[in-house]
Coordinates of C-alpha atoms in Angstrom, one line a residue:
M194 CA 2.1 6.5 32.7
A195 CA 1.1 7.1 29.1
D196 CA -2.6 6.9 28.1
E197 CA -1.5 4.5 25.3
T198 CA 1.6 2.8 23.9
V199 CA 2.4 2.3 20.3
E200 CA 5.4 0.9 18.3
V201 CA 5.7 3.8 15.8
L202 CA 4.2 7.3 15.9
I203 CA 4.2 9.1 12.6
V204 CA 3.7 12.8 12.5
G205 CA 2.4 14.1 9.1
G206 CA -0.3 12.7 7.0
S207 CA 0.8 13.7 3.5
M208 CA 2.3 11.4 0.9
V209 CA 5.4 10.4 2.9
G210 CA 3.6 9.9 6.2
L211 CA 0.9 7.8 4.6
S212 CA 3.5 5.7 2.7
T213 CA 5.3 5.1 6.0
A214 CA 2.1 3.9 7.6
L215 CA 1.3 1.7 4.6
F216 CA 4.7 0.1 4.4
L217 CA 4.8 -0.5 8.2
A218 CA 1.3 -2.0 8.2
R219 CA 2.2 -4.3 5.4
Q220 CA 5.0 -5.6 7.6
G221 CA 2.6 -6.2 10.4
V222 CA 3.4 -3.1 12.4
R223 CA 0.3 -1.1 13.4
P224 CA 1.5 2.6 13.5
V225 CA -0.4 5.6 14.7
L226 CA -0.3 8.6 12.4
V227 CA -1.3 12.1 13.4
E228 CA -2.1 14.9 11.0
R229 CA -3.3 18.4 12.1
H230 CA -5.5 18.9 9.0
R231 CA -8.9 17.4 8.9
H232 CA -8.7 16.2 5.4
L233 CA -6.2 15.2 2.7
S234 CA -5.1 18.1 0.5
A235 CA -7.3 18.9 -2.5
H236 CA -4.2 20.4 -4.3
P237 CA -2.4 18.2 -6.8
R238 CA 1.1 19.5 -5.7
A239 CA 3.5 16.8 -6.9
Q240 CA 2.0 15.5 -10.1
A241 CA 4.1 12.4 -11.0
V242 CA 4.8 9.1 -9.4
S243 CA 8.2 7.8 -10.6
P244 CA 8.9 4.4 -12.0
R245 CA 10.8 3.5 -8.8
T246 CA 7.9 4.4 -6.7
M247 CA 5.5 2.6 -9.0
E248 CA 7.8 -0.5 -8.6
L249 CA 7.0 -0.3 -4.9
M250 CA 3.3 0.1 -5.6
R251 CA 3.4 -3.0 -7.9
A252 CA 4.8 -5.1 -5.2
L253 CA 1.8 -4.1 -3.1
G254 CA -0.6 -4.9 -5.9
L255 CA -1.6 -1.2 -6.2
E256 CA -0.3 -0.3 -9.7
G257 CA -3.6 -0.7 -11.4
E258 CA -5.5 1.4 -8.8
V259 CA -2.9 4.1 -9.0
R260 CA -2.9 4.2 -12.8
A261 CA -6.7 4.3 -12.8
N262 CA -6.4 7.7 -11.2
E263 CA -3.9 9.1 -13.6
N264 CA -4.5 12.6 -15.1
P265 CA -6.4 12.1 -18.4
H266 CA -4.0 14.3 -20.2
A267 CA -1.0 12.2 -19.1
R268 CA -1.1 10.3 -22.4
Y269 CA -0.1 13.5 -24.3
G270 CA 3.2 13.9 -22.5
D271 CA 4.3 17.0 -24.3
I272 CA 4.7 20.4 -22.6
L273 CA 3.6 23.5 -24.5
Q274 CA 5.3 26.8 -24.1
A275 CA 3.3 29.9 -24.9
E276 CA 2.7 33.5 -24.0
S277 CA -0.7 32.4 -22.8
L278 CA -3.1 29.6 -23.6
T279 CA -4.5 31.7 -26.5
G280 CA -1.3 33.6 -27.2
R281 CA 1.7 33.1 -29.3
E282 CA 3.3 29.6 -29.0
L283 CA 6.9 29.7 -28.0
G284 CA 7.8 26.0 -28.4
R285 CA 7.0 22.5 -27.4
F286 CA 9.1 19.9 -25.8
R287 CA 8.8 16.3 -24.7
G288 CA 7.8 16.2 -21.1
P289 CA 10.2 14.8 -18.4
F290 CA 7.7 12.2 -17.3
R291 CA 7.5 10.0 -20.5
H292 CA 10.2 7.6 -19.5
D293 CA 10.3 4.2 -21.1
P294 CA 11.9 1.9 -18.5
G295 CA 13.0 -0.6 -21.1
E296 CA 15.2 -3.2 -19.5
V297 CA 15.7 -1.2 -16.3
A298 CA 12.3 -1.6 -14.8
A299 CA 8.9 -3.2 -15.4
T300 CA 6.9 0.0 -15.0
G301 CA 7.1 3.7 -15.9
W302 CA 5.9 7.1 -14.7
T303 CA 2.3 7.6 -13.6
L304 CA 1.1 11.2 -13.9
I305 CA -1.1 11.5 -10.9
G306 CA -1.4 14.4 -8.5
Q307 CA -1.0 13.9 -4.7
D308 CA -4.7 14.7 -4.4
K309 CA -5.4 11.4 -6.2
F310 CA -2.5 9.4 -5.0
E311 CA -2.8 10.1 -1.3
P312 CA -6.4 8.6 -1.0
V313 CA -5.1 5.3 -2.4
L314 CA -2.3 5.2 0.2
R315 CA -4.7 6.2 3.0
A316 CA -7.3 3.6 2.1
H317 CA -4.8 0.7 2.0
A318 CA -2.9 1.8 5.1
E319 CA -6.2 1.8 7.1
A320 CA -7.3 -1.5 5.6
L321 CA -4.1 -3.1 6.8
G322 CA -4.6 -1.7 10.4
A323 CA -2.8 1.6 10.5
D324 CA -4.4 4.0 12.9
L325 CA -4.7 7.3 11.0
R326 CA -5.8 10.3 13.1
F327 CA -6.6 13.5 11.2
A328 CA -7.4 16.8 13.0
T329 CA -4.8 15.7 15.6
E330 CA -1.6 17.4 16.3
M331 CA 1.5 16.5 18.3
V332 CA 1.9 19.2 21.0
S333 CA 5.2 18.1 22.5
F334 CA 7.6 15.2 22.6
A335 CA 10.6 14.0 24.6
Q336 CA 12.7 11.0 24.1
D337 CA 14.9 8.7 26.2
D338 CA 17.0 5.7 25.4
A339 CA 13.9 3.4 25.2
G340 CA 11.4 5.5 23.4
V341 CA 9.5 8.7 22.8
D342 CA 6.8 10.4 25.0
A343 CA 4.4 12.6 23.1
V344 CA 1.3 14.6 23.9
L345 CA -1.4 14.5 21.2
R346 CA -4.2 17.0 20.9
D347 CA -7.6 16.3 19.2
L348 CA -8.3 19.5 17.4
S349 CA -12.0 18.6 17.2
D350 CA -12.6 19.0 21.0
G351 CA -9.2 20.1 22.4
T352 CA -8.6 17.0 24.5
E353 CA -5.1 15.8 25.0
R354 CA -3.6 12.4 25.6
S355 CA -0.2 11.0 26.2
V356 CA 1.4 8.4 24.0
R357 CA 4.5 6.3 24.5
A358 CA 6.1 5.2 21.2
R359 CA 9.2 3.1 20.6
Y360 CA 10.1 5.3 17.6
L361 CA 8.9 8.5 16.1
V362 CA 8.9 9.2 12.3
A363 CA 8.9 12.9 11.4
A364 CA 7.1 13.3 8.1
D365 CA 6.0 16.9 9.0
G366 CA 7.2 18.7 5.9
F367 CA 9.9 21.1 4.8
R368 CA 9.5 23.4 7.8
S369 CA 9.5 20.4 10.1
P370 CA 8.9 21.6 13.7
I371 CA 10.3 18.3 14.9
R372 CA 13.6 18.8 13.1
E373 CA 13.8 22.3 14.5
R374 CA 13.0 21.1 18.1
L375 CA 15.8 18.5 17.7
G376 CA 18.2 21.3 16.7
I377 CA 19.1 19.6 13.4
G378 CA 20.3 22.1 10.8
V379 CA 20.1 22.0 7.0
H380 CA 22.6 22.8 4.3
G381 CA 22.3 23.6 0.6
P382 CA 21.4 26.4 -1.7
G383 CA 18.3 27.4 0.2
V384 CA 15.1 29.1 -1.2
F385 CA 15.1 30.0 -5.0
G386 CA 11.6 31.4 -5.2
R387 CA 7.9 31.2 -4.3
Q388 CA 5.0 29.8 -6.1
M389 CA 1.3 29.1 -5.4
N390 CA -1.2 26.6 -6.7
I391 CA -4.6 28.1 -7.8
V392 CA -7.2 25.3 -8.3
F393 CA -10.0 26.8 -10.3
H394 CA -12.9 26.1 -12.6
A395 CA -13.2 27.6 -16.1
D396 CA -14.3 26.5 -19.5
L397 CA -11.0 26.5 -21.4
D398 CA -11.6 23.7 -23.9
A399 CA -12.4 26.2 -26.7
H400 CA -9.2 28.0 -26.0
V401 CA -7.2 24.7 -26.0
A402 CA -8.5 24.4 -29.6
G403 CA -7.9 20.7 -29.9
R404 CA -4.2 20.9 -29.0
T405 CA -2.8 18.1 -27.0
F406 CA -0.4 18.7 -24.1
F407 CA 0.1 17.7 -20.5
L408 CA 1.1 21.1 -19.2
C409 CA 1.3 24.6 -20.6
F410 CA 4.2 26.8 -19.5
V411 CA 2.9 30.4 -19.8
S412 CA 5.0 33.6 -19.8
N413 CA 3.8 37.1 -20.2
A414 CA 4.0 40.5 -18.5
Q415 CA 1.2 39.6 -16.0
V416 CA 2.1 36.0 -15.1
K417 CA 4.7 33.3 -15.4
G418 CA 3.7 29.8 -14.4
V419 CA 2.4 26.4 -15.3
L420 CA -1.2 25.7 -16.4
G421 CA -2.6 22.2 -16.4
K422 CA -6.0 20.4 -16.5
L423 CA -6.9 18.2 -13.6
G424 CA -8.8 14.9 -13.7
G425 CA -11.9 14.2 -11.8
E426 CA -15.6 14.5 -12.0
R427 CA -15.6 18.0 -13.5
S428 CA -14.0 18.6 -16.9
D429 CA -13.5 22.3 -16.2
R430 CA -11.1 21.9 -13.2
W431 CA -7.6 23.3 -13.8
V432 CA -4.6 24.3 -11.8
L433 CA -2.3 27.3 -12.3
A434 CA 1.0 27.4 -10.5
P435 CA 2.3 31.0 -11.0
S436 CA 5.7 32.2 -9.8
L437 CA 5.6 34.9 -7.2
P438 CA 8.0 37.8 -6.5
P439 CA 10.5 36.7 -3.7
E440 CA 8.9 39.1 -1.2
D441 CA 5.3 37.9 -1.8
S442 CA 3.3 35.3 0.0
H443 CA 0.2 33.6 -1.4
Q444 CA -1.8 35.1 1.5
E445 CA -1.4 38.5 -0.2
Y446 CA -3.5 37.3 -3.2
N447 CA -7.2 37.5 -2.7
T448 CA -9.7 35.7 -4.8
Q449 CA -10.0 38.5 -7.4
A450 CA -6.2 38.6 -7.7
C451 CA -6.1 34.9 -8.4
V452 CA -8.9 35.3 -11.0
E453 CA -6.8 37.9 -12.8
L454 CA -3.8 35.6 -12.8
V455 CA -5.8 32.9 -14.3
R456 CA -7.2 35.2 -17.0
A457 CA -3.7 36.4 -17.8
A458 CA -2.5 32.8 -18.1
A459 CA -5.4 31.9 -20.4
G460 CA -5.1 35.2 -22.4
V461 CA -8.9 35.8 -22.0
P462 CA -9.6 39.0 -20.1
G463 CA -13.3 38.4 -19.4
L464 CA -13.0 34.7 -18.6
A465 CA -15.5 33.4 -16.1
V466 CA -13.4 31.8 -13.3
T467 CA -14.3 30.2 -10.0
V468 CA -11.4 29.8 -7.6
E469 CA -11.7 26.6 -5.6
S470 CA -8.6 27.0 -3.4
C471 CA -5.2 28.6 -3.3
T472 CA -2.0 27.5 -1.4
G473 CA 1.6 28.7 -1.5
W474 CA 5.0 27.0 -1.4
E475 CA 8.6 27.7 -1.7
I476 CA 11.0 26.4 -4.3
G477 CA 14.2 25.4 -2.5
A478 CA 16.9 22.9 -2.1
W479 CA 18.6 21.6 1.1
V480 CA 19.4 18.5 3.0
A481 CA 19.2 17.9 6.8
D482 CA 22.5 17.6 8.6
R483 CA 21.2 14.4 10.2
F484 CA 18.3 12.1 9.4
R485 CA 18.2 10.6 12.9
S486 CA 18.3 11.8 16.5
G487 CA 18.0 8.9 18.9
R488 CA 14.5 7.4 18.5
V489 CA 13.4 10.1 16.0
L490 CA 13.9 9.6 12.3
L491 CA 13.3 12.2 9.5
A492 CA 11.7 11.3 6.2
G493 CA 10.6 13.2 3.1
D494 CA 10.7 17.0 3.1
S495 CA 11.7 17.1 6.7
A496 CA 15.0 15.5 5.6
H497 CA 15.5 16.9 2.1
V498 CA 13.9 19.5 -0.1
M499 CA 14.4 19.9 -3.9
P500 CA 12.9 21.8 -6.8
P501 CA 9.9 20.3 -8.6
T502 CA 11.8 19.9 -11.9
G503 CA 12.3 16.2 -12.5
G504 CA 9.6 15.1 -10.1
F505 CA 12.1 13.7 -7.6
G506 CA 11.0 15.2 -4.3
G507 CA 7.9 13.4 -3.2
N508 CA 9.1 10.2 -4.7
M509 CA 12.3 10.4 -2.7
G510 CA 10.2 10.6 0.4
V511 CA 8.1 7.5 -0.4
Q512 CA 11.4 5.7 -0.9
D513 CA 12.7 7.0 2.4
A514 CA 9.6 5.4 4.0
H515 CA 10.1 2.1 2.2
N516 CA 13.8 1.9 3.3
L517 CA 12.9 2.7 6.8
A518 CA 9.8 0.5 7.2
W519 CA 11.4 -2.9 6.7
K520 CA 14.2 -2.0 9.0
L521 CA 11.9 -0.7 11.7
S522 CA 9.7 -3.8 11.5
L523 CA 12.6 -6.2 11.9
V524 CA 14.0 -4.2 14.9
L525 CA 10.5 -4.1 16.5
R526 CA 10.1 -7.8 16.1
G527 CA 13.5 -8.4 17.6
Q528 CA 14.8 -10.0 14.4
A529 CA 17.4 -7.2 14.0
G530 CA 19.5 -5.2 16.3
P531 CA 18.7 -1.5 16.8
E532 CA 21.9 -0.6 15.0
L533 CA 20.3 -1.6 11.8
L534 CA 18.5 1.8 11.9
D535 CA 21.9 3.5 11.6
S536 CA 21.9 2.3 8.0
Y537 CA 18.9 4.5 7.2
E538 CA 20.9 7.7 7.3
Q539 CA 24.0 6.1 5.9
E540 CA 22.1 5.0 2.8
R541 CA 19.5 7.8 2.3
A542 CA 21.5 10.9 3.1
P543 CA 24.1 10.5 0.2
V544 CA 21.2 9.7 -2.2
A545 CA 19.4 12.8 -1.0
E546 CA 22.5 15.0 -1.6
F547 CA 22.8 13.6 -5.1
T548 CA 19.2 13.9 -6.0
V549 CA 18.8 17.4 -4.7
D550 CA 21.7 18.4 -6.8
Q551 CA 20.1 16.8 -9.9
G552 CA 16.9 18.6 -9.2
V553 CA 18.7 21.9 -8.9
I554 CA 20.6 21.3 -12.1
R555 CA 17.3 20.7 -14.0
Y556 CA 15.7 23.8 -12.4
L557 CA 18.7 26.0 -13.5
Q558 CA 18.7 24.5 -17.0
R559 CA 14.9 24.9 -17.3
S560 CA 15.1 28.5 -16.1
G561 CA 18.1 29.3 -18.3
L562 CA 20.1 30.4 -15.3
D563 CA 23.2 28.1 -15.4
E564 CA 24.1 26.1 -18.5
A565 CA 27.4 25.1 -16.8
A566 CA 25.3 22.8 -14.6
A567 CA 24.9 20.5 -17.6
A568 CA 28.3 19.0 -16.8
R569 CA 26.9 17.4 -13.7
H570 CA 23.6 16.3 -15.3
Q571 CA 22.9 12.6 -14.9
P572 CA 20.4 10.6 -17.0
E573 CA 16.9 10.2 -15.5
S574 CA 17.3 6.4 -15.2
T575 CA 20.5 6.9 -13.1
V576 CA 18.7 9.4 -10.8
L577 CA 15.8 7.0 -10.4
F578 CA 17.5 3.6 -10.2
G579 CA 21.2 4.0 -10.0
H580 CA 21.6 4.5 -6.2
V581 CA 24.5 2.8 -4.5
Y582 CA 24.1 2.2 -0.8
R583 CA 27.1 1.8 1.5
S584 CA 26.2 0.9 5.1
G585 CA 26.3 -1.8 7.7
A586 CA 23.2 -3.3 6.0
V587 CA 25.4 -4.2 2.9
V588 CA 28.3 -6.6 2.7
G589 CA 30.2 -4.3 0.4
E590 CA 32.9 -4.8 -2.2
S591 CA 35.5 -2.1 -2.6
R592 CA 35.9 -0.3 -5.9
V593 CA 37.8 2.6 -7.3
D594 CA 34.6 4.7 -7.6
D595 CA 33.3 4.0 -4.1
A596 CA 32.8 7.7 -3.4
F597 CA 30.2 8.1 -6.1
P598 CA 26.6 7.6 -5.0
V599 CA 25.2 6.1 -8.2
E600 CA 26.0 3.9 -11.2
D601 CA 24.4 3.6 -14.6
P602 CA 21.5 1.1 -14.2
V603 CA 21.5 0.4 -17.9
L604 CA 24.9 -1.2 -17.3
P605 CA 24.4 -2.7 -13.8
S606 CA 27.3 -4.2 -11.9
G607 CA 25.1 -6.3 -9.6
R608 CA 27.4 -5.4 -6.7
P609 CA 26.1 -5.2 -3.1
G610 CA 24.4 -1.9 -2.4
T611 CA 22.9 -1.5 -5.8
R612 CA 19.3 -2.1 -6.8
A613 CA 18.8 -5.6 -8.0
P614 CA 18.7 -5.4 -11.9
H615 CA 15.3 -6.1 -13.4
L616 CA 14.7 -9.7 -14.5
P617 CA 11.5 -11.5 -15.7
L618 CA 11.3 -14.6 -13.6
G619 CA 9.2 -17.7 -14.1
K620 CA 6.3 -17.8 -16.5
A621 CA 3.1 -15.9 -16.2
E622 CA 0.0 -16.5 -18.3
G623 CA 0.8 -15.4 -21.9
G624 CA 4.4 -16.5 -21.5
E625 CA 5.7 -13.3 -19.9
G626 CA 8.0 -13.5 -16.9
V627 CA 7.0 -12.0 -13.6
P628 CA 9.2 -8.9 -12.8
L629 CA 11.7 -9.7 -10.0
H630 CA 10.7 -6.7 -8.0
D631 CA 7.0 -7.8 -7.9
L632 CA 8.2 -10.6 -5.6
L633 CA 9.7 -8.3 -3.0
D634 CA 6.9 -7.6 -0.6
G635 CA 8.6 -7.3 2.7
G636 CA 11.0 -10.2 2.9
F637 CA 14.5 -11.2 1.7
L638 CA 15.1 -13.2 -1.5
L639 CA 18.0 -15.5 -2.3
L640 CA 18.5 -15.6 -6.1
A641 CA 20.8 -18.3 -7.3
G642 CA 22.3 -19.1 -10.7
P643 CA 21.2 -22.1 -12.8
G644 CA 23.8 -24.3 -11.1
G645 CA 23.0 -23.1 -7.6
S646 CA 20.5 -25.8 -6.6
A647 CA 22.4 -26.4 -3.4
W648 CA 21.5 -23.0 -2.1
G649 CA 17.9 -24.1 -1.6
P650 CA 18.6 -26.8 1.0
A651 CA 21.1 -24.4 2.6
L652 CA 18.2 -22.0 3.4
A653 CA 16.7 -24.6 5.8
E654 CA 19.6 -23.9 8.2
V655 CA 19.3 -20.2 7.7
R656 CA 15.6 -20.2 8.6
T657 CA 16.3 -22.2 11.7
A658 CA 19.3 -20.1 12.8
T659 CA 17.8 -16.7 12.1
G660 CA 14.1 -17.1 12.3
L661 CA 13.8 -15.2 9.0
A662 CA 11.7 -16.3 6.1
V663 CA 14.0 -16.0 3.1
A664 CA 12.4 -16.8 -0.2
F665 CA 14.5 -18.7 -2.8
H666 CA 14.5 -18.8 -6.6
R667 CA 17.0 -20.5 -8.9
I668 CA 17.4 -19.0 -12.3
G669 CA 16.7 -21.4 -15.1
T670 CA 14.0 -23.5 -13.4
A671 CA 11.3 -21.7 -15.3
E672 CA 13.2 -19.1 -17.4
P673 CA 14.6 -19.4 -21.0
A674 CA 18.3 -19.4 -21.6
E675 CA 18.4 -15.7 -22.4
V676 CA 17.3 -14.8 -18.8
S677 CA 20.0 -17.0 -17.4
E678 CA 22.5 -15.2 -19.5
R679 CA 21.1 -11.8 -18.5
F680 CA 21.3 -12.8 -14.8
A681 CA 25.0 -13.8 -15.1
K682 CA 25.8 -10.6 -16.9
S683 CA 23.8 -8.2 -14.8
Y684 CA 24.5 -9.7 -11.4
G685 CA 28.2 -10.6 -11.9
V686 CA 28.0 -14.1 -10.4
G687 CA 29.0 -17.6 -11.7
E688 CA 26.8 -20.5 -12.7
A689 CA 26.4 -21.6 -9.1
G690 CA 26.6 -18.2 -7.5
A691 CA 23.9 -16.4 -5.6
V692 CA 22.8 -12.9 -4.5
L693 CA 20.9 -12.0 -1.4
I694 CA 18.3 -9.3 -2.1
R695 CA 16.9 -7.1 0.7
P696 CA 13.2 -6.3 1.2
D697 CA 13.7 -3.0 -0.5
G698 CA 15.1 -4.6 -3.7
F699 CA 18.7 -3.8 -3.1
I700 CA 21.5 -6.4 -3.1
A701 CA 22.9 -7.1 0.3
W702 CA 25.5 -9.7 -0.6
R703 CA 26.7 -11.9 -3.4
T704 CA 29.0 -14.8 -4.1
S705 CA 30.3 -15.8 -7.5
Q706 CA 30.5 -19.5 -6.6
G707 CA 28.2 -21.8 -4.7
P708 CA 28.5 -24.9 -2.5
L709 CA 29.8 -27.5 -4.9
S710 CA 30.8 -30.5 -2.8
A711 CA 28.6 -33.0 -1.0
G712 CA 27.3 -31.7 2.3
A713 CA 28.4 -28.2 1.4
E714 CA 24.9 -27.0 2.1
L715 CA 25.7 -26.8 5.8
S716 CA 28.7 -24.6 5.3
A717 CA 26.7 -22.4 2.8
G718 CA 23.9 -22.2 5.3
A719 CA 26.3 -21.1 8.0
E720 CA 27.7 -18.5 5.7
L721 CA 24.3 -17.1 4.8
S722 CA 23.3 -17.0 8.5
S723 CA 26.5 -15.1 9.3
V724 CA 25.8 -12.7 6.4
L725 CA 22.3 -12.0 7.7
D726 CA 23.5 -11.5 11.2
R727 CA 25.9 -8.9 9.9
I728 CA 23.4 -7.1 7.7
L729 CA 20.8 -7.0 10.5
S730 CA 23.2 -6.1 13.3
R731 CA 22.4 -9.2 15.2
A732 CA 24.7 -9.9 18.1
G733 CA 26.9 -12.9 17.4

C-alpha cells in the first residue's frame, strides 16, 4: 500500500508545472508537484508572457502582480542590431513583443523573465493549497487502469516514499525522462543549434550611452548572441545568450571564457565582469507523437519544443496546463467521464504542430536561412488567438476549411472550437465594460443574445440535471447597442441565440435561435443538458 494517495502528481516545477498546479488548485484540486532542483531557476530563459497567457492571469486576478515584475526596459520595445554594444550599429527593428491586442483581447504582452514569473505562480499555487516539493525527484513510476504508482526521493536526506496518484502530469522538460520511459517518440526538424545564458554583473550604462532598446543582437568574430538588461535590485545585472558551435556544450566554457564572451559582446576588452551563473540549452523543434499514455499526460516542452523566436514555447505550455486542468478537475469530481481527457491531445496536438511551424518560420526568417518560409507565415494574432479545436469536447459545425487549425481572430466566426471573441460586458466603474474572459475562472458561461432571456430560466433545469454551475449573461442587459451588434457579428447567432463557453474560454456549442414559445425553457434546458453531457463525456 502506498505511503500516500493524491489526485494529481505533477513532475517538473518550472513554468508549466507550476501553472498546472495553480490552475488545478484554483479548481479545488490539491496536486502534489515534485521538482529535483532545490530552488526556482535564477535564469530568465523565456522573457515574454503572451497576451493569451496574460488573459488567463487576468482571470485569476494576477495581471497586476505579473506586470509589476516586468523588465524595466520592456517599455522600449525596439531591438538593436550591432557588432557589439559599443560597436557599429547594423540596424534597429520593432520587437516582436509589442503587440496591441486592439479588439482581439483586453491585454497584451508582458516582458517578464521566467525567473520573475515563476515565483508569482509558485506563491499563488501554494496559497491555494498545492503541495510543492522541491529537492524531490520521481525515481520510478508504473501505471494501471486506475492510477499511477510512483516512488519519490527527498534529495535532502535520500529517503523515499511511495505515492498513488489518479493521474500523472509530465512537465519535465524537453528531454522528458517520463516521455522516454513511456516510449513516446517525437517528430519534427530536430535540433538547430545550441545557446547558453550567461547571467552577469557589469557596469554597461556608460556604453549604452542613453540609447533605448529592449534587447541588443550582437554579431562579431568572437560572439553572436543576444544581450539584455535584467530587472531586479541590482542595476548592473545583465544576460548574454550567445550561440554555440553545434559540437559545443556550455559545460566546456569556464568562468573566464564566459567573461571573454561578455567583453566581446560589449566591445570593451578590459570590462570588469562578474559571472553569476551559466546554463545551456538547445534550439530545436519537434512535437511528441502522443500527448497521453493512459493515466499520464504530457504538457509543455515534454510535448512540444519550438525555437524562441516569437515567444511561443513557454506560453504554449501554460495554455496546455489550463486546457488540461479544467478537464482533470471535472473528471476527478465525477462531473465528467474520463473520456473527456481524450480531448486534451485532440485539441492541443494540432495547435502544437501549427505553432512549432510558426516558430520555425520566424527562426529561419530571423536567421536569413529560408525566405521561402514566408509563404506559411501567419500573423501574430492568429498564432496567439486563432486556434480552432476539434474534439469530443466541442459540438462542431462542419466547414470547408475544417482541416486548418486556425482562423483569423480579427474576423472571428464564433463557431464552436474557437476562442470566444473578446467583448466588454456590463459596466465597470468609469463606464468601461468588463472583458468577457475576465469572467472565466473555472466554470462554464452561457452567453445569450438580447432576446434570449428565456435561456436564464432554462439553466435551472441544467443545474439540476448536471450538477454543474453554469453562469449566465444576456447581452444588452448592461451593454450599449454597439456591444449587442458586435456580439451578433462576432458570434454568428441571432437575437435570441446563445453560445456555451467552456472554462478555458473556447466556444463549446452555439445555437442561432432560442426558446421562443411559452414553456420552451424546459426543452431548452433539456437541450443544454444534453449538450453538456456530450461535451463532458457523461454517460447518457
